[in-house]
Structure formats: C-alpha cells, structure tokens
mmCIF file of C-alpha atoms in Angstrom:
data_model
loop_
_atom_site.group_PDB
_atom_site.id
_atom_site.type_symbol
_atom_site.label_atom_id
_atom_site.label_comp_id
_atom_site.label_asym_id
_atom_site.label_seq_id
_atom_site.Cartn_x
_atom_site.Cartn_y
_atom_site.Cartn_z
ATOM 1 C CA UNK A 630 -29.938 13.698 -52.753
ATOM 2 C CA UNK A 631 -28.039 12.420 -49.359
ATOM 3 C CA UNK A 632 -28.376 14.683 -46.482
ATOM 4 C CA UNK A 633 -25.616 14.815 -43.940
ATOM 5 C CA UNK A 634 -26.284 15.149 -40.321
ATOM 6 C CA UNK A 635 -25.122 18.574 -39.080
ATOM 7 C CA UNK A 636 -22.226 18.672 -36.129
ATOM 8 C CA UNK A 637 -23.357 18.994 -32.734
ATOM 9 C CA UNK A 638 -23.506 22.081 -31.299
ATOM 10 C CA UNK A 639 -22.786 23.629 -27.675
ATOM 11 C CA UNK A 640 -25.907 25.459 -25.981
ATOM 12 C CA UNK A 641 -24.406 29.203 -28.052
ATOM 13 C CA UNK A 642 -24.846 27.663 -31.250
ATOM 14 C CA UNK A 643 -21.183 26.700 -32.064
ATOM 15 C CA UNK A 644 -19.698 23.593 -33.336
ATOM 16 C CA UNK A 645 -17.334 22.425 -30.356
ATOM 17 C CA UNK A 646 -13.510 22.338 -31.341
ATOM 18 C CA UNK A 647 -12.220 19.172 -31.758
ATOM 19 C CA UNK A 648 -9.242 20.368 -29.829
ATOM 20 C CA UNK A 649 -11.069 21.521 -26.835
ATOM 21 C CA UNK A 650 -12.331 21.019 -23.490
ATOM 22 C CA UNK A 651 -13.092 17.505 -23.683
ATOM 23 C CA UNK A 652 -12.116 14.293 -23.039
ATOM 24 C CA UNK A 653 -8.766 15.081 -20.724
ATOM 25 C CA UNK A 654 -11.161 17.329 -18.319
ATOM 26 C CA UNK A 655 -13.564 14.669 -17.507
ATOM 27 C CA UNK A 656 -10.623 12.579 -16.854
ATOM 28 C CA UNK A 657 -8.736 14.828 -14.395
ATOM 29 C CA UNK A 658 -12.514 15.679 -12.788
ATOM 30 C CA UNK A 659 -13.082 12.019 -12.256
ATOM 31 C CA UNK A 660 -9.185 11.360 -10.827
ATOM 32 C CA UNK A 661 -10.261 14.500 -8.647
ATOM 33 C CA UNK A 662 -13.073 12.790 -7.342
ATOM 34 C CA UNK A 663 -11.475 9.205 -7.007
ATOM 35 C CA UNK A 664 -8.676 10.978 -5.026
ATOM 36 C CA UNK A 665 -10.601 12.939 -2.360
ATOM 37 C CA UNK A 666 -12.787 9.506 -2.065
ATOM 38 C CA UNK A 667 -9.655 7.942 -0.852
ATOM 39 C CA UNK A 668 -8.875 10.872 1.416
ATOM 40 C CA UNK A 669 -12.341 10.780 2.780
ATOM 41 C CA UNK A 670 -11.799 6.740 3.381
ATOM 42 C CA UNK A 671 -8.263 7.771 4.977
ATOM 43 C CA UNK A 672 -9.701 10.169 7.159
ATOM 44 C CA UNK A 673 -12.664 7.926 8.454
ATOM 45 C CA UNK A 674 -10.163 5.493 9.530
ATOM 46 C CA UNK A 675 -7.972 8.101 11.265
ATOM 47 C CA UNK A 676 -11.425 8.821 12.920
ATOM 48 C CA UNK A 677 -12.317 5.535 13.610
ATOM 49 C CA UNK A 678 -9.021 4.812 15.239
ATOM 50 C CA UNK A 679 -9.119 7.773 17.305
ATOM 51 C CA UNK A 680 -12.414 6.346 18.759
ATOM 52 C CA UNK A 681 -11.475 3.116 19.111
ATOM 53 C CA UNK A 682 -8.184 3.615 20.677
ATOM 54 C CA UNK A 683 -7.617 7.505 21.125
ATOM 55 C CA UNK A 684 -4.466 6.924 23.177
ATOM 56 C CA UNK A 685 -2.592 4.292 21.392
ATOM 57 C CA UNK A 686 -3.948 5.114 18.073
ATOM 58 C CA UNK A 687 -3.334 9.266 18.008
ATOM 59 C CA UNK A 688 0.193 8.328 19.709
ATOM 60 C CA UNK A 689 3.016 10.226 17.601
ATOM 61 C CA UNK A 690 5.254 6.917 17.939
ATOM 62 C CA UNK A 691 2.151 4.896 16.810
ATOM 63 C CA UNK A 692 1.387 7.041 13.987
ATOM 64 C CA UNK A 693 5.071 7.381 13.084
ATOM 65 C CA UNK A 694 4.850 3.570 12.938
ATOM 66 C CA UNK A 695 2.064 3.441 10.878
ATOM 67 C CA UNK A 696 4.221 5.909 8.096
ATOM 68 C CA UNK A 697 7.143 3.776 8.695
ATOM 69 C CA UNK A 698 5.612 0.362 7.823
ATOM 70 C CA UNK A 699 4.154 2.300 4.829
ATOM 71 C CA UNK A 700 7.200 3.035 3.155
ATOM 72 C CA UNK A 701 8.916 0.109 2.278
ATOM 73 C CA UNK A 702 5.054 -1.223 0.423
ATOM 74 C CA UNK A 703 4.933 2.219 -0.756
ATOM 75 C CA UNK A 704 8.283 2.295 -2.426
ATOM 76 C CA UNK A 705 7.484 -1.256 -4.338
ATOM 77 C CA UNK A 706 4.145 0.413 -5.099
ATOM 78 C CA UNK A 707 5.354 3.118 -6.802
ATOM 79 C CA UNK A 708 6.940 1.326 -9.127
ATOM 80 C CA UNK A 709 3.942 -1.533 -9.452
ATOM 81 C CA UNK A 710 2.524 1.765 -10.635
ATOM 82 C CA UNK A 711 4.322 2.111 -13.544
ATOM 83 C CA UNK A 712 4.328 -1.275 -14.605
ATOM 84 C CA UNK A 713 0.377 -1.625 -14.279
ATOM 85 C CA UNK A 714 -0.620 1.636 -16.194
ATOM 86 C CA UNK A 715 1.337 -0.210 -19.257
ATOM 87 C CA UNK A 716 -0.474 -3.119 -19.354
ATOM 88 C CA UNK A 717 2.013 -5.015 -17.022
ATOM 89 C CA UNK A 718 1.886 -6.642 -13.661
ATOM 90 C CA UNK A 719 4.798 -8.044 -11.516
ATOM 91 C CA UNK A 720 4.107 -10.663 -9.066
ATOM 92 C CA UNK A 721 7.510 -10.940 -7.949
ATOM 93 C CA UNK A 722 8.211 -7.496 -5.945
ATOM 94 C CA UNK A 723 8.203 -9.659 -2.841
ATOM 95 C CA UNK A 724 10.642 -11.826 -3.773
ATOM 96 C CA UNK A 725 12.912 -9.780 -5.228
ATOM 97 C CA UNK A 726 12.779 -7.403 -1.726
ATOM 98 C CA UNK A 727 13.754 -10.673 -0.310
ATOM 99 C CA UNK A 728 16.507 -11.888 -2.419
ATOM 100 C CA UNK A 729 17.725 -7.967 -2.124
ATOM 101 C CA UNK A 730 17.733 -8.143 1.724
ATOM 102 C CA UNK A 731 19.709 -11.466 2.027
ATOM 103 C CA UNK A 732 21.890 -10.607 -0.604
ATOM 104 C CA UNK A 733 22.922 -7.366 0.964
ATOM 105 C CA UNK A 734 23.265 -8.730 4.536
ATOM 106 C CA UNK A 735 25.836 -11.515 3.858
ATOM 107 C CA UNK A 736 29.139 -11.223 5.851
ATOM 108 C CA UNK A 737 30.871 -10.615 2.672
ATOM 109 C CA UNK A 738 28.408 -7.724 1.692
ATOM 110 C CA UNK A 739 28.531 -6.637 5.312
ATOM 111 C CA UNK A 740 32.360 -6.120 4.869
ATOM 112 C CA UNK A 741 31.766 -3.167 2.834
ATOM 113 C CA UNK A 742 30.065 -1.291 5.103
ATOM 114 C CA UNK A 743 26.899 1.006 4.664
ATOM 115 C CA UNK A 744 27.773 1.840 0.681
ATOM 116 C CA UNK A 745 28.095 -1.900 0.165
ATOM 117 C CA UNK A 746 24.585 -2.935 1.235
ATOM 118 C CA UNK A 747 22.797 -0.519 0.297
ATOM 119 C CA UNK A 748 24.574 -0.880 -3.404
ATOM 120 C CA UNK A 749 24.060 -4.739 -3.449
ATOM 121 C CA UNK A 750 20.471 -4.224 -2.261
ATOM 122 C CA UNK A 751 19.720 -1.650 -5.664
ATOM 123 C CA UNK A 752 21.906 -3.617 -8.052
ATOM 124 C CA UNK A 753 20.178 -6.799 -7.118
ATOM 125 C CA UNK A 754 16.774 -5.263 -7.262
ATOM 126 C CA UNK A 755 17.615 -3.432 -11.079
ATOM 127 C CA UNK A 756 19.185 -7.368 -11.875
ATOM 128 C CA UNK A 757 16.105 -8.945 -11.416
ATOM 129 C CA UNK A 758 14.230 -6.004 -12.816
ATOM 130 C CA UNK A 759 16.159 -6.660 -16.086
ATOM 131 C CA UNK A 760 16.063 -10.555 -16.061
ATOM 132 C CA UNK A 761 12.234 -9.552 -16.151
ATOM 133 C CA UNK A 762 12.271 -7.115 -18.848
ATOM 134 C CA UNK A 763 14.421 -9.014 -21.351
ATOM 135 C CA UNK A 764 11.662 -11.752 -21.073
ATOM 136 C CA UNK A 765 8.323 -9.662 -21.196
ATOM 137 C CA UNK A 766 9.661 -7.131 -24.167
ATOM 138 C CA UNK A 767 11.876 -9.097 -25.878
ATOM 139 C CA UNK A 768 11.516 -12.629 -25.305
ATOM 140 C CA UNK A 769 7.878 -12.177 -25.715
ATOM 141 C CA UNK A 770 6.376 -13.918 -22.519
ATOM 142 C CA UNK A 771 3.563 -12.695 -20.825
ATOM 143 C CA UNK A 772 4.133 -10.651 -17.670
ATOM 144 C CA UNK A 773 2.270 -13.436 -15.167
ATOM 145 C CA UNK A 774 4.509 -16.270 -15.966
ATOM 146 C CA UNK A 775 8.061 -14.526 -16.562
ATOM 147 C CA UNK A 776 7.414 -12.744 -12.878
ATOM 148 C CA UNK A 777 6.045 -16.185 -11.509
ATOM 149 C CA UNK A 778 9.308 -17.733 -12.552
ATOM 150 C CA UNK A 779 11.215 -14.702 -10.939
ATOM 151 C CA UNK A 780 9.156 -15.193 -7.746
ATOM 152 C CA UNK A 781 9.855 -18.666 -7.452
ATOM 153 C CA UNK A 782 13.834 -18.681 -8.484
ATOM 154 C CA UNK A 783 14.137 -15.403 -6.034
ATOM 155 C CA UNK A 784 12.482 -16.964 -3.017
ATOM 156 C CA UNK A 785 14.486 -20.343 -4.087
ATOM 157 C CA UNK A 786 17.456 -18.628 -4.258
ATOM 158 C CA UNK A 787 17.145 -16.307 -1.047
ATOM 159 C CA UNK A 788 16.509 -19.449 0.881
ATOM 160 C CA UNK A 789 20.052 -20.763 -0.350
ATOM 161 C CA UNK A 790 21.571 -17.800 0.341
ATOM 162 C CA UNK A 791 20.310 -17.924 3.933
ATOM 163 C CA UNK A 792 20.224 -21.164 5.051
ATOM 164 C CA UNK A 793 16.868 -20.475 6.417
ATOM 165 C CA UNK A 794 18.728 -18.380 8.850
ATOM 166 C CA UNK A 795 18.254 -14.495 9.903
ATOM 167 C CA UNK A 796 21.308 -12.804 9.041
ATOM 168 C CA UNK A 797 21.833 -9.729 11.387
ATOM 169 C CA UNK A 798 23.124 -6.632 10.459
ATOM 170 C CA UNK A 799 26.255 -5.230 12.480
ATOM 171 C CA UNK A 800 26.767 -1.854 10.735
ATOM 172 C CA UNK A 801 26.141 0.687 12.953
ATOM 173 C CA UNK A 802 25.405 3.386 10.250
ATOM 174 C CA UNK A 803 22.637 1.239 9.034
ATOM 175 C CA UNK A 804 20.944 0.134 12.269
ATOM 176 C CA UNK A 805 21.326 4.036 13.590
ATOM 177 C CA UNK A 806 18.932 5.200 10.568
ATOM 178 C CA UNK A 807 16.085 2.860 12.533
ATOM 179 C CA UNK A 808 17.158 5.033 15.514
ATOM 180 C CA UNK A 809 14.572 7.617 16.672
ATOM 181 C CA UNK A 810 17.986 10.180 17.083
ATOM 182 C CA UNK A 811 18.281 10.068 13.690
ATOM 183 C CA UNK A 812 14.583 11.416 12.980
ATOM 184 C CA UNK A 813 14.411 14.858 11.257
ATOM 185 C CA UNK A 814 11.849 16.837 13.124
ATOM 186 C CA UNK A 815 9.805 13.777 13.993
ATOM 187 C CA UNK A 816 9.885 12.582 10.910
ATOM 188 C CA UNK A 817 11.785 9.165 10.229
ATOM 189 C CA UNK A 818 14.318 8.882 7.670
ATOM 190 C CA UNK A 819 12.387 6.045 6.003
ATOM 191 C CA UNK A 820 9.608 7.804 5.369
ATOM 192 C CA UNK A 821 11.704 10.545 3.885
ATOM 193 C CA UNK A 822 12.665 8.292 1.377
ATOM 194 C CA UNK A 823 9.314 7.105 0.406
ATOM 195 C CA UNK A 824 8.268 11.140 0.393
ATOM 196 C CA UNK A 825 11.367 11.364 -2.520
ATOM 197 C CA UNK A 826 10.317 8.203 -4.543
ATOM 198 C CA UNK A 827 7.130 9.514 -4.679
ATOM 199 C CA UNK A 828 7.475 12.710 -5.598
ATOM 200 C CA UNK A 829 9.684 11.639 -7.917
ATOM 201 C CA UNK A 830 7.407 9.144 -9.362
ATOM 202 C CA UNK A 831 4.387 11.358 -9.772
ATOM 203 C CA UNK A 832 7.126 13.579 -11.616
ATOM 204 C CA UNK A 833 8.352 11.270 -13.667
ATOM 205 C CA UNK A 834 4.877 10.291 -15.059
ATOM 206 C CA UNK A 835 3.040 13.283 -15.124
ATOM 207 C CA UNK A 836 5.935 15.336 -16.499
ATOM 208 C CA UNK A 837 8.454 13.470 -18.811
ATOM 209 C CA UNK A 838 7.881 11.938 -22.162
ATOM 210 C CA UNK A 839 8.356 8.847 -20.322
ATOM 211 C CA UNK A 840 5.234 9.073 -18.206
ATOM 212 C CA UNK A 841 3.309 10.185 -21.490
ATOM 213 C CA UNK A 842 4.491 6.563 -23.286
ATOM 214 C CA UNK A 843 4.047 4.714 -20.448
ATOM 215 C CA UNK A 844 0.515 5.593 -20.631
ATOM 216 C CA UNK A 845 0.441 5.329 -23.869
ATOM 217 C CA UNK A 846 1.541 1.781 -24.410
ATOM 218 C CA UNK A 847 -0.979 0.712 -21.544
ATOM 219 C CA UNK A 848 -3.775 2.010 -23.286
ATOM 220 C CA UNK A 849 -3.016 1.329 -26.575
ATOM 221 C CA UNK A 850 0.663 -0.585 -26.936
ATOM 222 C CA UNK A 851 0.168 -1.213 -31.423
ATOM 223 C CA UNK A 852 -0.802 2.512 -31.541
ATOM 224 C CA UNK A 853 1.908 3.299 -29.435
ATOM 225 C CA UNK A 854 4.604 1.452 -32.097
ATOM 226 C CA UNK A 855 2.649 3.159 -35.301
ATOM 227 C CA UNK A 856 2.917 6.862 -33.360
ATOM 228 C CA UNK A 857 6.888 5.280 -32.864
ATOM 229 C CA UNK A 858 7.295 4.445 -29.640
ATOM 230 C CA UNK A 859 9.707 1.586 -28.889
ATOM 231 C CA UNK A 860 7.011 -0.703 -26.988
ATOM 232 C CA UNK A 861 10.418 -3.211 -26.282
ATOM 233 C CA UNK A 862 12.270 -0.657 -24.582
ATOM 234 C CA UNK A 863 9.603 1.031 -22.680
ATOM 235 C CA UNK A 864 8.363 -2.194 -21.129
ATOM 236 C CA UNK A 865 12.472 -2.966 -20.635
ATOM 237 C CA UNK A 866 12.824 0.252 -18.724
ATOM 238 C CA UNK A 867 9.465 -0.121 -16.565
ATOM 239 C CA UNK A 868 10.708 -3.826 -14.962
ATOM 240 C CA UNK A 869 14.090 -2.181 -14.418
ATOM 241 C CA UNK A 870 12.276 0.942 -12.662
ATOM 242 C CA UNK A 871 10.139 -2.012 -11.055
ATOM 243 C CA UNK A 872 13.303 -3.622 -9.593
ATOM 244 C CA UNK A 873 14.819 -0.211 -8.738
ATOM 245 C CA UNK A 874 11.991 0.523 -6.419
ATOM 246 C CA UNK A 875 12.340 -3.387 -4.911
ATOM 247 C CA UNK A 876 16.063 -2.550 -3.923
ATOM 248 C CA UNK A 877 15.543 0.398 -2.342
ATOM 249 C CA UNK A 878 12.610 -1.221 -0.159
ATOM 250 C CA UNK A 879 14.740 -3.664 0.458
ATOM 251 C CA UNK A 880 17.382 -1.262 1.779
ATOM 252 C CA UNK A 881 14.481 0.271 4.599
ATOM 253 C CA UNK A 882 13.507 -3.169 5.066
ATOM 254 C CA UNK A 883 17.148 -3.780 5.978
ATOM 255 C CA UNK A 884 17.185 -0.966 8.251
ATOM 256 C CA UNK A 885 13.522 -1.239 9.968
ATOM 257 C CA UNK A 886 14.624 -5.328 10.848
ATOM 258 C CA UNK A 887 18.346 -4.962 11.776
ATOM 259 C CA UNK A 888 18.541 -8.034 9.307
ATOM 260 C CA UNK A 889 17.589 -10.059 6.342
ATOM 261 C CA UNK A 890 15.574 -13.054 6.047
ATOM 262 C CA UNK A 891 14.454 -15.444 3.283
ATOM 263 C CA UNK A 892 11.059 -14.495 4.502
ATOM 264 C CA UNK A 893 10.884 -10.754 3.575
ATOM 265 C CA UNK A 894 8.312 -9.252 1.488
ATOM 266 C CA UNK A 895 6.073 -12.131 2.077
ATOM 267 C CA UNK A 896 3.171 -11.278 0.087
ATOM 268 C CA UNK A 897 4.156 -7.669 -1.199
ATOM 269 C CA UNK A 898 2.961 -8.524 -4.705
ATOM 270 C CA UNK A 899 -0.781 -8.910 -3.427
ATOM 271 C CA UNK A 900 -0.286 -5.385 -0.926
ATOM 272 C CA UNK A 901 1.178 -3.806 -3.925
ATOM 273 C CA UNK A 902 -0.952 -4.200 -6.984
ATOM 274 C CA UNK A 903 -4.032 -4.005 -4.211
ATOM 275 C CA UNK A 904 -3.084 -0.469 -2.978
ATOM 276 C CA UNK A 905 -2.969 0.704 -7.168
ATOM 277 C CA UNK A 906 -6.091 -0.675 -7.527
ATOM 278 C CA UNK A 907 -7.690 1.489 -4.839
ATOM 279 C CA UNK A 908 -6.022 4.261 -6.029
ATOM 280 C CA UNK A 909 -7.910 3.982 -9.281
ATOM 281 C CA UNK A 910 -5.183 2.435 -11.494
ATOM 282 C CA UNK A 911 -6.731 0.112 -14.150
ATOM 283 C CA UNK A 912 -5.595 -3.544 -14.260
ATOM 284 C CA UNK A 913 -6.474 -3.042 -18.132
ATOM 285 C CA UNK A 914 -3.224 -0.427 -18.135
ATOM 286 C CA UNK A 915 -3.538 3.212 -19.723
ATOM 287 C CA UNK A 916 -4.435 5.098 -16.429
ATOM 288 C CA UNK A 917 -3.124 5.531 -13.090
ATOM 289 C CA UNK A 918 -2.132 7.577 -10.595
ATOM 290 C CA UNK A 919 1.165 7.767 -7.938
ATOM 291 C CA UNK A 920 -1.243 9.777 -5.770
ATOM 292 C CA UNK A 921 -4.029 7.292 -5.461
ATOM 293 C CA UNK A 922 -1.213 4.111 -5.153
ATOM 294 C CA UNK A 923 0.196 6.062 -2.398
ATOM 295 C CA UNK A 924 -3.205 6.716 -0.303
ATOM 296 C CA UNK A 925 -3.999 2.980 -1.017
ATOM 297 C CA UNK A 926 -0.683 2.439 1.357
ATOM 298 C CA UNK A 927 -1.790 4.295 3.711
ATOM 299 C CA UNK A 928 -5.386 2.766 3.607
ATOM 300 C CA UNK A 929 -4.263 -0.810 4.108
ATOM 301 C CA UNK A 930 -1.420 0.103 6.424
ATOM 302 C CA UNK A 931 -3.912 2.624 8.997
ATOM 303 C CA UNK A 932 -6.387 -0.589 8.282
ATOM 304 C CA UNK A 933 -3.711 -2.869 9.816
ATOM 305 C CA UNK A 934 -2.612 -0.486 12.760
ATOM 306 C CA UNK A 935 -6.397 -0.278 14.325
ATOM 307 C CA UNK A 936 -6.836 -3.922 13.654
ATOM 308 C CA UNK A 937 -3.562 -4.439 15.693
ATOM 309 C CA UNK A 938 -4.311 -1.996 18.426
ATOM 310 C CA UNK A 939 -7.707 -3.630 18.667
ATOM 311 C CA UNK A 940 -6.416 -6.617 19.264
ATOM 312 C CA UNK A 941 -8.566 -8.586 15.891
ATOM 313 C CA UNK A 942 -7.578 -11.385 14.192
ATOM 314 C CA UNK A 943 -5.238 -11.145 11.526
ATOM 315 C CA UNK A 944 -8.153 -13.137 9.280
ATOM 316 C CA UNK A 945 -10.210 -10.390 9.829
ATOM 317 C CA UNK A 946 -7.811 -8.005 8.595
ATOM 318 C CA UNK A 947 -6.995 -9.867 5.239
ATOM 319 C CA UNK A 948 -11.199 -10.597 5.027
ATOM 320 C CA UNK A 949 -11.686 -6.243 5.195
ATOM 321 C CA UNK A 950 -9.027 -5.734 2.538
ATOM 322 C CA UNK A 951 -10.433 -8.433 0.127
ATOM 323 C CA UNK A 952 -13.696 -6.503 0.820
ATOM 324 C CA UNK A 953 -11.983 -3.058 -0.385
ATOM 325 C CA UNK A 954 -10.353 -4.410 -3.127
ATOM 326 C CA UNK A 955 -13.616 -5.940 -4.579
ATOM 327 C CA UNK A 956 -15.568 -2.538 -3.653
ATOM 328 C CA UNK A 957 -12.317 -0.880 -5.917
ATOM 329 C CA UNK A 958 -12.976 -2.947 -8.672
ATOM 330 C CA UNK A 959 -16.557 -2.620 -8.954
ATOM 331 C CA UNK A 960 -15.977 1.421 -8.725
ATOM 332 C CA UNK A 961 -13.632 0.836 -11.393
ATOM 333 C CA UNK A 962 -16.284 -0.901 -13.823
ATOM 334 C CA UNK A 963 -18.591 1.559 -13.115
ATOM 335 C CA UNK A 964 -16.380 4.643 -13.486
ATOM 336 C CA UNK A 965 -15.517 2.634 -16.865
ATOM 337 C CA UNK A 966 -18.921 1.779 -18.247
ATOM 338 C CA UNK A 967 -20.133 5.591 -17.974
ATOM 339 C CA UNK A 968 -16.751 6.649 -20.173
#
C-alpha cells in the first residue's frame, strides 16, 4: 500500500495556504533590502564628498548640478527599465538622444519655436522607438542586433544631419529653462521633469495591467502568450516607451547645452542599463524596480561629481563604476541562487 507524504506544516500545526504569505513577501523584503543598500551606498558618497570637498561638494549649485546631470540618464533609464524587466535590452538610447537633439535643433525645426523642438525631439525619439519594436516583436530579431543597427544608422545619420557641426539653439524660451530664474524653489526645471517620469514610471509598472505583463513576459514570455498576453504588442509598446523616454532626454539635453551635436548621448546605453543593474533589475528580465534604476543615477552621477571636484582621472572614474557594476552582478547571483 503507497503512502503519501503529508503537507508541510507551519510551527501551529496547519497546512500553509497555497494562497498565502509566500513567495511575493520575500520578494518585496528582499527589494526592501536591495533599496536601502543603495541608499546606504548614496549616502556614504554624500559623506565622502562632504569630507573630501565640504565646500564645493555640499554647495547648493554643485549639488543642483549633480540632480541636473542626473536627469537626462535618468529619463533614458526609466525607460531601459521597462525594456530590461521584459527580457529586452536597447543599446541604442544614446544614439537615438543624439539623432533627437540634432534633429530638433535644425534651422528649419528652430523656425517653429519652443513647441517645434521639443515635438521633433519626442516624435523622433517614439520613431526610432517603433523602427525598433517592429523588428524585435514582429520581425523576430533579437534585441542586441536590431538596437545595434539603430545605434549605428542613428549616429550615421545624426552626423549627416550635422555636418559634424554644433548647431546652437536661438530660442529664448528654451535656453531660459537652463536659466537659474526659472528654478522653482531651488529646484531646476529639469529635474522636475525627471521627478514626473519617474513617478510616472514606478506608476505605470507597479499599478497598471501594463506593468503586471511587462513583468510577466520578462519572466516567463510563452507563459505570458498561453495566460493571453500579446507578447508582440507588449514588446512593440516597451521600444516605443523606450524611445519616448530618449526624446524627452533629448529635449533637457537640448536645454542643459544650448545646442545639439552628433556627439550627444555618447555612451548612454552603457550608463543606462548599468544604473538598472545596481538597482537590482535582472538582465534575465522578470524583475525590476524604477526606484532602484533611479538611485543607480544618482550613484554614478554623485560618483562622477567627487571624482570631478577631486580633480581624478576620468579612467579612474570609468575603472570604480566597472567595479560597482561587477559587485551588482555578483549580488544579483547571489540574491538569485538563495531564491
């Protein structure tokens, strides 16, 4: 006669429901922890920099800068974000911020005034965005190579545009939002901006269906088409929101510069997706948070401002981030082998 192995039971005696506590409260407890870690590593380098350079550092125009020169990676990094926790990666933001930024500084664009480069600047962003998705969900290439190609035909393209030139902005309007008179209570417009995109974004996927199959296809994208999610359209939407979030940084780039260069958003891809890491999203896909992406901005940018003050090589700078990124990873394995 078979004997089956009784159910597990909690320290009273009782089988555990299958619909409770579990699973999603070690998950929030661990994001919990992985978030305060980065606010601990935040405030250490706020400490450190107050050390090493009270004066300069602890400066409200210097750390106004710092929150400044966060938002425009923090904008693209929200929306890296998204694309990561489903599985995806984009290694064109840069480019695209680029092409944006040209594209809406021409002296045809520039005719239009404020409304005309900031529109150019989102519509090119959500083009390129959709030129990405049509060839990851429904042309079927892998996210590396159809973003490689958009990197390289972007930066090809800005460089046509531009002549290899800087082309300045003359549009009052825009340049005065750079202007500290146009600061709300000390606080920059630019940074506003980044403050609504990310609110918005931790909204959007924490609170919407969307969120939910965004995760959903990044942890799981065949059980996400059985439970009937479009995959297609999800990963459609998710390089448009990419793009979306590329325009508008390409707007505050716009304004921060006074101009647009062929040269913008060097390297964006690499500060993007390295700032989600450290905020505990997965490469893998299925988990992530707008939080932690946000505090990884901050991390490499405060990282950049005390290496500037201090007056260190910029080699040593890109040596300490490849350090924290490989630290991040290694967390990341760990946190994932004890799951």
């Amino acid at each position: 006669m078979t004997q089956h192995a009784s159910p597990p039971r909690d320290s009273t005696g009782k089988v555990p429901s299958a619909d409770g506590p579990p699973a999603w409260r070690g998950l929030m407890a661990r994001a919990d922890v992985r978030t305060l870690s980065l606010f601990g590593v935040l405030a250490a380098l706020i400490v450190i920099g107050g050390i090493t350079k009270p004066d300069e550092f602890l400066d409200t125009r210097n750390l106004q800068l710092v929150l400044t020169q966060a938002s425009v990676i923090g904008v693209v990094t929200v929306g890296m974000t998204f694309v990561i926790i489903s599985g995806g990666i984009d290694l064109s933001v840069g480019a695209i911020v680029a092409l944006a930024s040209v594209w809406a500084t021409t002296v045809a664009t520039q005719e239009y005034g404020f409304a005309g480069i900031l529109f150019t600047a989102v519509i090119v962003g959500v083009g390129c965005g959709l030129v990405n998705g049509v060839l990851i969900a429904y042309g079927a290439m892998v996210p590396f190579i159809a973003t490689l190609a958009m990197l390289a035909s972007a930066r090809g393209l800005a460089l046509q545009i531009t002549d290899g030139k800087t082309q300045i902005v003359t549009i009052p309007s825009v340049l005065d939002l750079g202007e500290r008179d146009a600061y709300v209570l000390g606080i920059p417009p630019l940074v506003m901006v980044f403050a609504v995109v990310t609110i918005i974004g931790w909204l959007v996927l924490n609170r919407t269906t969307f969120g939910r199959r965004t995760v959903a296809v990044g942890g799981n994208a065949e059980a996400a088409r059985l439970a009937g999610i479009d995959v297609r359209r999800q990963r459609l939407y998710l390089y448009l929101l990419s793009g979306l979030c590329c325009g508008i940084a390409a707007f505050l780039l716009i304004v921060l510069a006074g101009s647009g260069q062929n040269t913008n958003g060097n390297l964006y891809e690499l500060d993007a997706i390295a700032a989600a890491i450290i905020g505990g999203t997965l490469l893998t896909g299925g988990r992530g948070t707008i939080v932690g992406s946000v505090l990884g901005v901050l991390i490499f940018t405060t990282i950049t401002n005390i290496f500037a003050l201090n007056n260190l090589q910029s080699d040593v700078q890109q040596i300490a981030k490849g350090a924290i990124i490989v630290a991040a990873v290694l967390v990341q394995r760990r946190t994932a082998s004890t799951t």
